[in-house]
JSON list of C-alpha atoms in Angstrom, two decimals:
[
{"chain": "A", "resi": 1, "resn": "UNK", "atom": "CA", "xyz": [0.51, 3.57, -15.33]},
{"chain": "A", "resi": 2, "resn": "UNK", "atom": "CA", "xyz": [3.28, 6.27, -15.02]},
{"chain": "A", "resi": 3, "resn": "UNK", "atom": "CA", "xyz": [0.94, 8.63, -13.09]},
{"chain": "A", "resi": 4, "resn": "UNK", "atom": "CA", "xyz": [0.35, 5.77, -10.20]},
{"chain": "A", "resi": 5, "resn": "UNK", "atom": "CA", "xyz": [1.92, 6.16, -7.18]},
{"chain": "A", "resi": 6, "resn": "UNK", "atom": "CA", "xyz": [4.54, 3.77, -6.61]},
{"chain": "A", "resi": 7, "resn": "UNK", "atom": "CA", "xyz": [4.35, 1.66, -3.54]},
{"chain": "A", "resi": 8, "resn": "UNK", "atom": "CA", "xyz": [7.63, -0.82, -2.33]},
{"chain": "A", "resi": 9, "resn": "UNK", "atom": "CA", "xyz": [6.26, -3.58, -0.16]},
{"chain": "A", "resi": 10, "resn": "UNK", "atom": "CA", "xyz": [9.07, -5.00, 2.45]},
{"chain": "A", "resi": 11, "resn": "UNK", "atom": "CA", "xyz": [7.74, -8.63, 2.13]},
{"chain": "A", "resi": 12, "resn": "UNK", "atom": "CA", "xyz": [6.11, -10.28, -1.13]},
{"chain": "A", "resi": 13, "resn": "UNK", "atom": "CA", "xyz": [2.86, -9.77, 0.56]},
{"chain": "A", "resi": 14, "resn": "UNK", "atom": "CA", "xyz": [1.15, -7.32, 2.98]},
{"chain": "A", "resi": 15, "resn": "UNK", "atom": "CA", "xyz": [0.85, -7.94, 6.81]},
{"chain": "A", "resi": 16, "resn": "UNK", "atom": "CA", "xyz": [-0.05, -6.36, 9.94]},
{"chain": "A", "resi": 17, "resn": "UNK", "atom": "CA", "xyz": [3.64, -4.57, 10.93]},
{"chain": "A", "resi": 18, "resn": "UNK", "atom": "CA", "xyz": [4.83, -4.93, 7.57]},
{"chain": "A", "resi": 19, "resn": "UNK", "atom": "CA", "xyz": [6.88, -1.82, 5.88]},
{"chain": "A", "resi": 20, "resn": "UNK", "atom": "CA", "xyz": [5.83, -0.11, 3.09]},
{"chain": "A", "resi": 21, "resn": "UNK", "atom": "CA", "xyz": [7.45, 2.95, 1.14]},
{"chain": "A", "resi": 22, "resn": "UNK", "atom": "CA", "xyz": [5.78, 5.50, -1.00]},
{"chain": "A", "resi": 23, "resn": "UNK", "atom": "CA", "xyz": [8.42, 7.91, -2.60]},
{"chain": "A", "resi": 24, "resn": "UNK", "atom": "CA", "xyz": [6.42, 10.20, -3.67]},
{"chain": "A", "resi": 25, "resn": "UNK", "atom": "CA", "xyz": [2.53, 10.47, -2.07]},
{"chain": "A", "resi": 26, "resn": "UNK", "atom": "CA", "xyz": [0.35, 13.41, -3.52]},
{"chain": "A", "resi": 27, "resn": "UNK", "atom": "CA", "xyz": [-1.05, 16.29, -1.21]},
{"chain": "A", "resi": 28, "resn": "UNK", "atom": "CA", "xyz": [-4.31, 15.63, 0.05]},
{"chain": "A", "resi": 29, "resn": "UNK", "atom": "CA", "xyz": [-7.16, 17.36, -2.25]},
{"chain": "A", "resi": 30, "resn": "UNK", "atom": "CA", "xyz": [-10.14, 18.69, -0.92]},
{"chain": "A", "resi": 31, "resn": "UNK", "atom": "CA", "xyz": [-11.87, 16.12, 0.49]},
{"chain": "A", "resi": 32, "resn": "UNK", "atom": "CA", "xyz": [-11.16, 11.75, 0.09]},
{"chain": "A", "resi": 33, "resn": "UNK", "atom": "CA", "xyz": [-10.18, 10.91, -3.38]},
{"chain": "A", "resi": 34, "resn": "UNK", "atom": "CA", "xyz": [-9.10, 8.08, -4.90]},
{"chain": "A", "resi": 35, "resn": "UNK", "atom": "CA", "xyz": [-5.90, 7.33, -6.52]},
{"chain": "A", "resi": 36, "resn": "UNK", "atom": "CA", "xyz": [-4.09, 4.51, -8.96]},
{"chain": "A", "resi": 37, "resn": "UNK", "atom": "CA", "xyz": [-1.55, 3.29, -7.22]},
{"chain": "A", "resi": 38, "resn": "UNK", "atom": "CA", "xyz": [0.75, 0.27, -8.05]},
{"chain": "A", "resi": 39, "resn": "UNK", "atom": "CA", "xyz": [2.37, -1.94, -5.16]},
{"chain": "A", "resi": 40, "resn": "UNK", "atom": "CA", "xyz": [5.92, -3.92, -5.77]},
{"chain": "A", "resi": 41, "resn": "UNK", "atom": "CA", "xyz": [6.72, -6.41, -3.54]},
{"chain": "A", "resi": 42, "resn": "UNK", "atom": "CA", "xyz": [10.16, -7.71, -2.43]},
{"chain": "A", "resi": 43, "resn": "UNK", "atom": "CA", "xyz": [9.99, -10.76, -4.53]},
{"chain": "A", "resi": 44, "resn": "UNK", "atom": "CA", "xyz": [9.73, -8.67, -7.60]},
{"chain": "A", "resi": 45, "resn": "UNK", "atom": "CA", "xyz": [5.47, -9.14, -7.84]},
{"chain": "A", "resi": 46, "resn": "UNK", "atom": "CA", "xyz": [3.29, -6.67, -8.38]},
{"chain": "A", "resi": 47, "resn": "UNK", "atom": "CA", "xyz": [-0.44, -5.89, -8.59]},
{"chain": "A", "resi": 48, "resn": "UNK", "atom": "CA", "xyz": [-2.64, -3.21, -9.34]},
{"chain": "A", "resi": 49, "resn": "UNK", "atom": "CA", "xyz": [-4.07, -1.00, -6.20]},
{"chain": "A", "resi": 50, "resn": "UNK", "atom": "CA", "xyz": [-6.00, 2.02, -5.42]},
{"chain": "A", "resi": 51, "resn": "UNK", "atom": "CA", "xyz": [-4.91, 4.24, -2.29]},
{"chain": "A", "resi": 52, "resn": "UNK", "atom": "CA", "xyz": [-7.39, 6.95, -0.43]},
{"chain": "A", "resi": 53, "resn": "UNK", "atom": "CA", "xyz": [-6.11, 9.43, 2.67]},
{"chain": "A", "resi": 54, "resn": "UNK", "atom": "CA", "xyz": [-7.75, 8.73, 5.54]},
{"chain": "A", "resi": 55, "resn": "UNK", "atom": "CA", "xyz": [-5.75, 10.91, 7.81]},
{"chain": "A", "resi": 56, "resn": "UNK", "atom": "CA", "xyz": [-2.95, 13.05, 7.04]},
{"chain": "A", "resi": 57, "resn": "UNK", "atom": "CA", "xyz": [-1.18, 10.09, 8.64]},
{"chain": "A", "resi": 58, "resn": "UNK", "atom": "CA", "xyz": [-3.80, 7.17, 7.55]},
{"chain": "A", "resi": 59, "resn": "UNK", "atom": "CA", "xyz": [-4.15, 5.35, 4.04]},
{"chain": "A", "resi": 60, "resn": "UNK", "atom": "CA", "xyz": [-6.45, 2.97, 3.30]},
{"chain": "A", "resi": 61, "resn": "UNK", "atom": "CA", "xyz": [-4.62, 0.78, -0.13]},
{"chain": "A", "resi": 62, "resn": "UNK", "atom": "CA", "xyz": [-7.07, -1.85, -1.58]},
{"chain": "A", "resi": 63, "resn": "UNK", "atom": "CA", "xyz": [-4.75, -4.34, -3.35]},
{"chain": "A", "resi": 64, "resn": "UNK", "atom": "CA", "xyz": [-5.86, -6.67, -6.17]},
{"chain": "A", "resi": 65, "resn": "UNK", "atom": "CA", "xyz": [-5.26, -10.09, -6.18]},
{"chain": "A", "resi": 66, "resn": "UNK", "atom": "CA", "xyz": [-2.26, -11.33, -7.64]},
{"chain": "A", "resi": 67, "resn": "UNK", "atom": "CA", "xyz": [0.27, -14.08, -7.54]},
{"chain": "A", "resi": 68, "resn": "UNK", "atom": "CA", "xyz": [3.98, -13.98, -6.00]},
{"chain": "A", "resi": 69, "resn": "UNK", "atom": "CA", "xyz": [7.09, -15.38, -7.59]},
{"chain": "A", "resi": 70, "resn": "UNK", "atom": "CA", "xyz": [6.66, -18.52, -6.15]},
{"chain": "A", "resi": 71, "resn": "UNK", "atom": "CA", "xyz": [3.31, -18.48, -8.29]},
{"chain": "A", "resi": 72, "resn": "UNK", "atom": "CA", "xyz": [1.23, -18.55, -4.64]},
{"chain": "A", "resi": 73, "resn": "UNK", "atom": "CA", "xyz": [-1.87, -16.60, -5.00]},
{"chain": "A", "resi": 74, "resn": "UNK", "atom": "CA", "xyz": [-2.72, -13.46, -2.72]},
{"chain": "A", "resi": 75, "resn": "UNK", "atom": "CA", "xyz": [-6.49, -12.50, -2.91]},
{"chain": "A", "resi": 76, "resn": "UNK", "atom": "CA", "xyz": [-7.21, -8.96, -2.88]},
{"chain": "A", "resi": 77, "resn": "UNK", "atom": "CA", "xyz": [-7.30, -7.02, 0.15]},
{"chain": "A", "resi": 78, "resn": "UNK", "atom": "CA", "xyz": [-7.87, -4.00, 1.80]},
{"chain": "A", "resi": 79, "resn": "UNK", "atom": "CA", "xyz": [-5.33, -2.87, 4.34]},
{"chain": "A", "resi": 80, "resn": "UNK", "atom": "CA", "xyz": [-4.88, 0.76, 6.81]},
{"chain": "A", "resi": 81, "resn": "UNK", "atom": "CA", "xyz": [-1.24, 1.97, 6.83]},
{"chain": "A", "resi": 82, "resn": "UNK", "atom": "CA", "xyz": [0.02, 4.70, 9.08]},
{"chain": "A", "resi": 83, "resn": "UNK", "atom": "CA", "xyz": [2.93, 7.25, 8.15]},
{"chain": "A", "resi": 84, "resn": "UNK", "atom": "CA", "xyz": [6.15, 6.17, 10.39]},
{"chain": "A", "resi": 85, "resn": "UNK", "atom": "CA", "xyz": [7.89, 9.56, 9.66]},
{"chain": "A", "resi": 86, "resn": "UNK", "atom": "CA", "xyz": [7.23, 13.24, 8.37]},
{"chain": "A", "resi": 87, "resn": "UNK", "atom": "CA", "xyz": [8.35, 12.73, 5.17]},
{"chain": "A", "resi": 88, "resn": "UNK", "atom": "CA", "xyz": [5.62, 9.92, 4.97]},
{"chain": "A", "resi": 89, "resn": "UNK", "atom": "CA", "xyz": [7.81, 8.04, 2.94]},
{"chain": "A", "resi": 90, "resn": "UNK", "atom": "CA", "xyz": [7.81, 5.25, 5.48]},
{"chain": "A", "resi": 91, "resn": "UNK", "atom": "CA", "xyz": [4.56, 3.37, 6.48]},
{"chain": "A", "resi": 92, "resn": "UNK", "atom": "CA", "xyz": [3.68, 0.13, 7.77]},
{"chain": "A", "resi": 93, "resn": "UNK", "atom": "CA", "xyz": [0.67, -1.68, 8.20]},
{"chain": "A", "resi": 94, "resn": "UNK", "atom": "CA", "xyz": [-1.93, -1.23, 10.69]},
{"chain": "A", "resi": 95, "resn": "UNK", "atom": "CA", "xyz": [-4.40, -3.73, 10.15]},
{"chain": "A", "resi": 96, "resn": "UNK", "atom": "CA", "xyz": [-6.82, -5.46, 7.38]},
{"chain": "A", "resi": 97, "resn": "UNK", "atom": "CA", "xyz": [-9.76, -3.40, 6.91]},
{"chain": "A", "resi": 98, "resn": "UNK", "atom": "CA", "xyz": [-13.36, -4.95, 5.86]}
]
C-alpha cells in the first residue's frame, strides 16, 4: 500500500470535529476519482479506506471496519471532512455521510 495516501486520525476513531492530517493529498484529476487511502489512528490502529474530492475543500473517506487497541470494534463508515488550511494538510470532520 505505499501508493495510499496516508491519513493521521487525532483520536482512535473518527467523529464529528475530530482532526485529521493528510501529508500529502493528490491534485484533483479531471473529474471524482477514487483513491486507496490508509487511516492511522492515535492509538496506533489502522484500517483500510478509500478517499474521493468532493470540493477542492471537501473529502468524502469511507473507512472499513476495524478494531482499536483496546480490541473495541469500529464498523465502517463514511465520513465528509473539510480542509482547515491551504496547505490542506489539516482537516477535520464534518459529519457522517449515508
Amino acid at each position: 500500500m505505499s501508493d495510499a495516501i496516508q491519513i493521521q486520525v487525532a483520536d482512535s476513531h473518527l467523529y464529528p470535529g475530530c482532526a485529521v492530517r493528510i501529508a500529502h493529498l493528490p491534485e484533483p484529476a479531471a473529474g471524482p476519482r477514487l483513491a486507496d487511502a490508509h487511516v492511522e489512528f492515535a492509538d496506533g490502529s489502522g484500517a483500510h479506506a478509500t478517499c474521493q474530492r468532493r470540493a477542492h475543500d471537501e473529502l468524502e473517506l469511507s473507512v472499513d471496519g476495524y478494531a482499536t487497541q483496546r480490541r473495541h470494534p469500529v464498523n465502517a463508515r463514511h465520513w465528509l471532512l473539510f480542509a482547515v488550511d491551504a496547505t490542506q494538510h489539516s482537516w477535520r470532520v464534518k459529519r457522517r455521510l449515508p
